PDB file of N, CA and C in Angstrom:
ATOM      1  N   MET R 251       1.128  12.709  14.921  1.00  0.00           N
ATOM      2  CA  MET R 251       0.878  12.126  13.345  1.00  0.00           C
ATOM      3  C   MET R 251      -0.262  12.379  12.701  1.00  0.00           C
ATOM      4  N   ALA R 252      -1.394  12.801  13.258  1.00  0.00           N
ATOM      5  CA  ALA R 252      -2.477  13.369  12.047  1.00  0.00           C
ATOM      6  C   ALA R 252      -2.272  14.508  11.212  1.00  0.00           C
ATOM      7  N   GLU R 253      -1.151  15.639  11.879  1.00  0.00           N
ATOM      8  CA  GLU R 253      -0.791  16.396  10.942  1.00  0.00           C
ATOM      9  C   GLU R 253      -0.155  16.133   9.800  1.00  0.00           C
ATOM     10  N   LEU R 254       1.076  14.997  10.283  1.00  0.00           N
ATOM     11  CA  LEU R 254       1.965  14.778   9.258  1.00  0.00           C
ATOM     12  C   LEU R 254       1.282  14.116   8.263  1.00  0.00           C
ATOM     13  N   LEU R 255       0.370  13.143   8.617  1.00  0.00           N
ATOM     14  CA  LEU R 255      -0.354  12.475   7.518  1.00  0.00           C
ATOM     15  C   LEU R 255      -1.369  13.578   6.849  1.00  0.00           C
ATOM     16  N   SER R 256      -2.001  14.398   7.163  1.00  0.00           N
ATOM     17  CA  SER R 256      -2.620  15.484   6.435  1.00  0.00           C
ATOM     18  C   SER R 256      -1.824  16.104   5.566  1.00  0.00           C
ATOM     19  N   ALA R 257      -0.384  16.746   5.878  1.00  0.00           N
ATOM     20  CA  ALA R 257       0.514  16.799   5.026  1.00  0.00           C
ATOM     21  C   ALA R 257       0.627  16.211   3.932  1.00  0.00           C
ATOM     22  N   GLN R 258       1.167  14.925   4.269  1.00  0.00           N
ATOM     23  CA  GLN R 258       1.261  14.082   3.182  1.00  0.00           C
ATOM     24  C   GLN R 258       0.249  13.580   2.207  1.00  0.00           C
ATOM     25  N   ASP R 259      -1.007  14.186   2.716  1.00  0.00           N
ATOM     26  CA  ASP R 259      -2.434  13.500   1.742  1.00  0.00           C
ATOM     27  C   ASP R 259      -2.119  14.154   0.395  1.00  0.00           C
ATOM     28  N   ASN R 260      -1.296  15.177   0.269  1.00  0.00           N
ATOM     29  CA  ASN R 260      -1.002  15.777  -0.887  1.00  0.00           C
ATOM     30  C   ASN R 260      -0.229  15.294  -1.747  1.00  0.00           C
ATOM     31  N   PHE R 261       0.829  14.282  -1.232  1.00  0.00           N
ATOM     32  CA  PHE R 261       1.930  13.949  -1.921  1.00  0.00           C
ATOM     33  C   PHE R 261       1.360  12.647  -3.034  1.00  0.00           C
ATOM     34  N   PRO R 262       2.170  12.860  -4.062  1.00  0.00           N
ATOM     35  CA  PRO R 262       1.839  11.845  -5.208  1.00  0.00           C
ATOM     36  C   PRO R 262       2.250  10.300  -4.764  1.00  0.00           C
ATOM     37  N   ASP R 263       1.542   9.427  -5.180  1.00  0.00           N
ATOM     38  CA  ASP R 263       1.973   8.134  -5.014  1.00  0.00           C
ATOM     39  C   ASP R 263       3.521   8.007  -4.953  1.00  0.00           C
ATOM     40  N   VAL R 264       4.292   8.439  -6.071  1.00  0.00           N
ATOM     41  CA  VAL R 264       5.528   8.195  -6.384  1.00  0.00           C
ATOM     42  C   VAL R 264       6.441   8.509  -5.069  1.00  0.00           C
ATOM     43  N   ALA R 265       5.992   9.802  -4.371  1.00  0.00           N
ATOM     44  CA  ALA R 265       6.552  10.272  -3.564  1.00  0.00           C
ATOM     45  C   ALA R 265       6.530   9.447  -2.053  1.00  0.00           C
ATOM     46  N   LEU R 266       5.405   9.132  -1.963  1.00  0.00           N
ATOM     47  CA  LEU R 266       5.100   8.236  -0.869  1.00  0.00           C
ATOM     48  C   LEU R 266       5.763   7.022  -0.994  1.00  0.00           C
ATOM     49  N   ALA R 267       5.910   6.341  -2.180  1.00  0.00           N
ATOM     50  CA  ALA R 267       6.753   4.998  -2.522  1.00  0.00           C
ATOM     51  C   ALA R 267       8.219   5.187  -2.424  1.00  0.00           C
ATOM     52  N   GLU R 268       8.671   6.559  -2.807  1.00  0.00           N
ATOM     53  CA  GLU R 268      10.059   6.512  -2.475  1.00  0.00           C
ATOM     54  C   GLU R 268      10.199   6.490  -0.697  1.00  0.00           C
ATOM     55  N   ARG R 269       9.322   7.385  -0.059  1.00  0.00           N
ATOM     56  CA  ARG R 269       9.505   7.618   1.201  1.00  0.00           C
ATOM     57  C   ARG R 269       9.565   6.215   2.201  1.00  0.00           C
ATOM     58  N   VAL R 270       8.596   5.185   1.695  1.00  0.00           N
ATOM     59  CA  VAL R 270       8.491   3.931   1.841  1.00  0.00           C
ATOM     60  C   VAL R 270       9.673   3.238   2.004  1.00  0.00           C
ATOM     61  N   ARG R 271      10.269   3.316   0.705  1.00  0.00           N
ATOM     62  CA  ARG R 271      11.638   2.738   0.642  1.00  0.00           C
ATOM     63  C   ARG R 271      12.770   3.185   1.633  1.00  0.00           C
ATOM     64  N   GLY R 272      12.608   4.462   1.948  1.00  0.00           N
ATOM     65  CA  GLY R 272      13.208   4.847   2.972  1.00  0.00           C
ATOM     66  C   GLY R 272      13.067   4.696   4.311  1.00  0.00           C
ATOM     67  N   GLY R 273      11.984   3.726   4.776  1.00  0.00           N
ATOM     68  CA  GLY R 273      11.815   3.362   5.851  1.00  0.00           C
ATOM     69  C   GLY R 273      10.386   4.233   6.666  1.00  0.00           C
ATOM     70  N   ASP R 274       9.617   4.839   5.998  1.00  0.00           N
ATOM     71  CA  ASP R 274       9.017   5.941   6.461  1.00  0.00           C
ATOM     72  C   ASP R 274       7.426   5.043   6.663  1.00  0.00           C
ATOM     73  N   ASN R 275       7.086   4.416   7.700  1.00  0.00           N
ATOM     74  CA  ASN R 275       5.931   3.713   7.946  1.00  0.00           C
ATOM     75  C   ASN R 275       4.631   4.577   7.691  1.00  0.00           C
ATOM     76  N   GLU R 276       4.607   5.850   8.070  1.00  0.00           N
ATOM     77  CA  GLU R 276       3.674   6.692   7.859  1.00  0.00           C
ATOM     78  C   GLU R 276       3.112   6.951   6.475  1.00  0.00           C
ATOM     79  N   ALA R 277       4.187   6.870   5.292  1.00  0.00           N
ATOM     80  CA  ALA R 277       4.023   7.079   4.181  1.00  0.00           C
ATOM     81  C   ALA R 277       3.268   5.723   3.611  1.00  0.00           C
ATOM     82  N   PHE R 278       3.519   4.555   4.296  1.00  0.00           N
ATOM     83  CA  PHE R 278       2.961   3.535   3.721  1.00  0.00           C
ATOM     84  C   PHE R 278       1.435   3.333   4.396  1.00  0.00           C
ATOM     85  N   SER R 279       1.147   3.827   5.716  1.00  0.00           N
ATOM     86  CA  SER R 279      -0.127   3.841   6.406  1.00  0.00           C
ATOM     87  C   SER R 279      -0.901   4.600   5.300  1.00  0.00           C
ATOM     88  N   LEU R 280      -0.513   5.989   4.867  1.00  0.00           N
ATOM     89  CA  LEU R 280      -1.233   6.560   3.980  1.00  0.00           C
ATOM     90  C   LEU R 280      -1.399   5.683   2.535  1.00  0.00           C
ATOM     91  N   LEU R 281      -0.409   5.381   2.075  1.00  0.00           N
ATOM     92  CA  LEU R 281      -0.743   4.706   0.663  1.00  0.00           C
ATOM     93  C   LEU R 281      -1.694   3.304   0.972  1.00  0.00           C
ATOM     94  N   SER R 282      -1.549   2.634   1.898  1.00  0.00           N
ATOM     95  CA  SER R 282      -2.612   1.405   2.228  1.00  0.00           C
ATOM     96  C   SER R 282      -3.757   2.145   2.714  1.00  0.00           C
ATOM     97  N   GLU R 283      -3.920   3.060   3.045  1.00  0.00           N
ATOM     98  CA  GLU R 283      -5.316   3.740   3.112  1.00  0.00           C
ATOM     99  C   GLU R 283      -6.001   3.880   1.924  1.00  0.00           C
ATOM    100  N   ARG R 284      -5.114   4.692   0.986  1.00  0.00           N
ATOM    101  CA  ARG R 284      -5.401   5.347  -0.303  1.00  0.00           C
ATOM    102  C   ARG R 284      -6.231   3.861  -1.030  1.00  0.00           C
ATOM    103  N   TYR R 285      -5.341   2.722  -0.868  1.00  0.00           N
ATOM    104  CA  TYR R 285      -5.476   1.656  -2.025  1.00  0.00           C
ATOM    105  C   TYR R 285      -6.045   0.325  -1.315  1.00  0.00           C
ATOM    106  N   LYS R 286      -6.660   0.628  -0.185  1.00  0.00           N
ATOM    107  CA  LYS R 286      -7.410  -0.310   0.697  1.00  0.00           C
ATOM    108  C   LYS R 286      -8.369  -0.973  -0.041  1.00  0.00           C
ATOM    109  N   GLY R 287      -9.409  -0.197  -0.551  1.00  0.00           N
ATOM    110  CA  GLY R 287     -10.548  -0.397  -0.943  1.00  0.00           C
ATOM    111  C   GLY R 287     -10.460  -0.954  -2.395  1.00  0.00           C
ATOM    112  N   LEU R 288      -9.404  -0.650  -3.196  1.00  0.00           N
ATOM    113  CA  LEU R 288      -8.966  -1.340  -4.481  1.00  0.00           C
ATOM    114  C   LEU R 288      -8.572  -2.787  -4.170  1.00  0.00           C
ATOM    115  N   ILE R 289      -7.532  -3.007  -3.145  1.00  0.00           N
ATOM    116  CA  ILE R 289      -7.211  -3.999  -2.725  1.00  0.00           C
ATOM    117  C   ILE R 289      -8.008  -5.056  -2.305  1.00  0.00           C
ATOM    118  N   ALA R 290      -9.205  -4.629  -1.357  1.00  0.00           N
ATOM    119  CA  ALA R 290     -10.171  -5.203  -0.950  1.00  0.00           C
ATOM    120  C   ALA R 290     -11.180  -5.842  -2.043  1.00  0.00           C
ATOM    121  N   SER R 291     -11.449  -4.914  -3.061  1.00  0.00           N
ATOM    122  CA  SER R 291     -12.178  -5.344  -4.274  1.00  0.00           C
ATOM    123  C   SER R 291     -11.751  -6.141  -4.951  1.00  0.00           C
ATOM    124  N   ILE R 292     -10.337  -6.209  -5.172  1.00  0.00           N
ATOM    125  CA  ILE R 292      -9.636  -7.405  -5.951  1.00  0.00           C
ATOM    126  C   ILE R 292      -9.632  -8.855  -5.205  1.00  0.00           C
ATOM    127  N   ALA R 293      -9.140  -8.621  -3.774  1.00  0.00           N
ATOM    128  CA  ALA R 293      -9.195  -9.625  -3.031  1.00  0.00           C
ATOM    129  C   ALA R 293     -10.728 -10.422  -2.839  1.00  0.00           C
ATOM    130  N   ALA R 294     -11.605  -9.877  -3.269  1.00  0.00           N
ATOM    131  CA  ALA R 294     -13.191 -10.342  -2.914  1.00  0.00           C
ATOM    132  C   ALA R 294     -12.861 -11.400  -4.179  1.00  0.00           C
ATOM    133  N   LYS R 295     -12.529 -10.982  -5.022  1.00  0.00           N
ATOM    134  CA  LYS R 295     -12.549 -12.022  -6.372  1.00  0.00           C
ATOM    135  C   LYS R 295     -12.073 -13.289  -6.175  1.00  0.00           C
ATOM    136  N   TYR R 296     -10.922 -13.431  -4.832  1.00  0.00           N
ATOM    137  CA  TYR R 296     -10.302 -14.476  -4.726  1.00  0.00           C
ATOM    138  C   TYR R 296     -10.844 -15.343  -3.798  1.00  0.00           C
ATOM    139  N   SER R 297     -11.841 -14.836  -2.846  1.00  0.00           N
ATOM    140  CA  SER R 297     -12.255 -15.177  -1.605  1.00  0.00           C
ATOM    141  C   SER R 297     -12.814 -16.644  -2.230  1.00  0.00           C
ATOM    142  N   ALA R 298     -12.986 -17.658  -1.395  1.00  0.00           N
ATOM    143  CA  ALA R 298     -13.342 -18.783  -1.302  1.00  0.00           C
ATOM    144  C   ALA R 298     -14.056 -19.085  -0.073  1.00  0.00           C
ATOM    145  N   TYR R 299     -15.277 -20.167  -0.269  1.00  0.00           N
ATOM    146  CA  TYR R 299     -15.530 -21.042   1.066  1.00  0.00           C
ATOM    147  C   TYR R 299     -14.534 -21.365   1.909  1.00  0.00           C
ATOM    148  N   GLY R 300     -14.293 -21.235   3.079  1.00  0.00           N
ATOM    149  CA  GLY R 300     -13.373 -21.568   4.154  1.00  0.00           C
ATOM    150  C   GLY R 300     -12.365 -21.054   4.396  1.00  0.00           C
ATOM    151  N   PHE R 301     -12.055 -19.807   3.573  1.00  0.00           N
ATOM    152  CA  PHE R 301     -11.072 -18.984   3.700  1.00  0.00           C
ATOM    153  C   PHE R 301     -11.302 -17.604   4.133  1.00  0.00           C
ATOM    154  N   ASP R 302     -10.471 -17.197   4.834  1.00  0.00           N
ATOM    155  CA  ASP R 302     -10.843 -15.804   5.726  1.00  0.00           C
ATOM    156  C   ASP R 302     -10.460 -14.425   4.514  1.00  0.00           C
ATOM    157  N   LYS R 303     -11.288 -13.812   4.325  1.00  0.00           N
ATOM    158  CA  LYS R 303     -11.169 -12.693   3.340  1.00  0.00           C
ATOM    159  C   LYS R 303      -9.855 -11.809   3.689  1.00  0.00           C
ATOM    160  N   GLY R 304      -9.951 -11.380   5.092  1.00  0.00           N
ATOM    161  CA  GLY R 304      -8.876 -10.612   5.790  1.00  0.00           C
ATOM    162  C   GLY R 304      -7.438 -11.340   5.076  1.00  0.00           C
ATOM    163  N   ASP R 305      -7.302 -12.662   5.021  1.00  0.00           N
ATOM    164  CA  ASP R 305      -5.928 -13.214   4.650  1.00  0.00           C
ATOM    165  C   ASP R 305      -5.715 -12.778   3.415  1.00  0.00           C
ATOM    166  N   PHE R 306      -6.805 -12.521   2.262  1.00  0.00           N
ATOM    167  CA  PHE R 306      -6.327 -12.095   0.898  1.00  0.00           C
ATOM    168  C   PHE R 306      -6.008 -10.708   1.055  1.00  0.00           C
ATOM    169  N   LEU R 307      -6.911  -9.696   1.866  1.00  0.00           N
ATOM    170  CA  LEU R 307      -6.752  -8.370   2.011  1.00  0.00           C
ATOM    171  C   LEU R 307      -5.059  -8.166   2.661  1.00  0.00           C
ATOM    172  N   GLN R 308      -4.654  -8.942   3.538  1.00  0.00           N
ATOM    173  CA  GLN R 308      -3.005  -8.735   3.913  1.00  0.00           C
ATOM    174  C   GLN R 308      -2.550  -9.268   3.030  1.00  0.00           C
ATOM    175  N   GLU R 309      -2.832 -10.151   1.902  1.00  0.00           N
ATOM    176  CA  GLU R 309      -1.868 -10.684   0.770  1.00  0.00           C
ATOM    177  C   GLU R 309      -1.611  -9.363  -0.213  1.00  0.00           C
ATOM    178  N   GLY R 310      -2.634  -8.641  -0.382  1.00  0.00           N
ATOM    179  CA  GLY R 310      -2.683  -7.728  -1.137  1.00  0.00           C
ATOM    180  C   GLY R 310      -1.783  -6.390  -0.400  1.00  0.00           C
ATOM    181  N   LEU R 311      -2.045  -6.152   0.765  1.00  0.00           N
ATOM    182  CA  LEU R 311      -1.186  -4.998   1.325  1.00  0.00           C
ATOM    183  C   LEU R 311       0.215  -5.385   1.368  1.00  0.00           C
ATOM    184  N   LEU R 312       0.617  -6.706   1.604  1.00  0.00           N
ATOM    185  CA  LEU R 312       2.092  -7.151   1.017  1.00  0.00           C
ATOM    186  C   LEU R 312       2.428  -6.939  -0.213  1.00  0.00           C
ATOM    187  N   GLY R 313       1.603  -7.281  -1.108  1.00  0.00           N
ATOM    188  CA  GLY R 313       1.947  -6.762  -2.213  1.00  0.00           C
ATOM    189  C   GLY R 313       2.226  -5.373  -2.509  1.00  0.00           C
ATOM    190  N   LEU R 314       1.720  -4.564  -1.631  1.00  0.00           N
ATOM    191  CA  LEU R 314       1.695  -3.195  -1.968  1.00  0.00           C
ATOM    192  C   LEU R 314       2.932  -2.602  -1.341  1.00  0.00           C
ATOM    193  N   LEU R 315       3.511  -3.028  -0.340  1.00  0.00           N
ATOM    194  CA  LEU R 315       4.588  -3.025   0.531  1.00  0.00           C
ATOM    195  C   LEU R 315       5.794  -3.605  -0.370  1.00  0.00           C
ATOM    196  N   TRP R 316       5.713  -4.448  -0.718  1.00  0.00           N
ATOM    197  CA  TRP R 316       6.928  -5.077  -2.009  1.00  0.00           C
ATOM    198  C   TRP R 316       7.080  -4.135  -3.063  1.00  0.00           C
ATOM    199  N   ALA R 317       5.881  -3.686  -3.820  1.00  0.00           N
ATOM    200  CA  ALA R 317       5.682  -2.585  -4.771  1.00  0.00           C
ATOM    201  C   ALA R 317       6.678  -1.445  -4.286  1.00  0.00           C
ATOM    202  N   CYS R 318       6.195  -0.786  -3.122  1.00  0.00           N
ATOM    203  CA  CYS R 318       7.133   0.195  -2.667  1.00  0.00           C
ATOM    204  C   CYS R 318       8.494   0.117  -2.414  1.00  0.00           C
ATOM    205  N   LYS R 319       8.869  -0.951  -1.832  1.00  0.00           N
ATOM    206  CA  LYS R 319      10.047  -1.353  -1.594  1.00  0.00           C
ATOM    207  C   LYS R 319      10.986  -1.509  -2.927  1.00  0.00           C
ATOM    208  N   TYR R 320      10.553  -2.267  -4.018  1.00  0.00           N
ATOM    209  CA  TYR R 320      11.105  -2.258  -5.159  1.00  0.00           C
ATOM    210  C   TYR R 320      10.944  -1.416  -6.218  1.00  0.00           C
ATOM    211  N   PHE R 321      10.284  -0.464  -5.747  1.00  0.00           N
ATOM    212  CA  PHE R 321       9.483   0.848  -7.051  1.00  0.00           C
ATOM    213  C   PHE R 321      11.162   1.435  -7.282  1.00  0.00           C
ATOM    214  N   SER R 322      11.233   1.908  -8.431  1.00  0.00           N
ATOM    215  CA  SER R 322      12.111   2.728  -8.683  1.00  0.00           C
ATOM    216  C   SER R 322      11.611   3.593 -10.106  1.00  0.00           C
ATOM    217  N   PRO R 323      11.738   4.933  -9.901  1.00  0.00           N
ATOM    218  CA  PRO R 323      10.902   5.964 -11.063  1.00  0.00           C
ATOM    219  C   PRO R 323      11.729   5.981 -11.951  1.00  0.00           C
ATOM    220  N   ASP R 324      12.863   5.708 -11.908  1.00  0.00           N
ATOM    221  CA  ASP R 324      13.910   5.718 -13.177  1.00  0.00           C
ATOM    222  C   ASP R 324      13.561   4.633 -14.135  1.00  0.00           C
ATOM    223  N   LYS R 325      12.874   3.517 -13.725  1.00  0.00           N
ATOM    224  CA  LYS R 325      12.491   2.217 -14.691  1.00  0.00           C
ATOM    225  C   LYS R 325      11.173   2.337 -15.026  1.00  0.00           C
ATOM    226  N   SER R 326      11.025   1.781 -16.385  1.00  0.00           N
ATOM    227  CA  SER R 326       9.616   1.747 -17.011  1.00  0.00           C
ATOM    228  C   SER R 326       8.698   0.849 -16.206  1.00  0.00           C
TER     229      SER R 326
END
């Protein structure tokens, strides 16, 4: 798996999103690692007392998965 991920590390986001649409879980793992910091930073802005910050991070990752599943490079 590590060899495959390092080979995919040079793939552009568009190519990885297309692979995610095709069911490639490793491509999603790589994309989520690339954007985990950004998602965490945005999620931190919405954190509030009494709420688990991890829940907001998970919602952000679900948003990334949704974006990959419905991404179409042919549309603007």
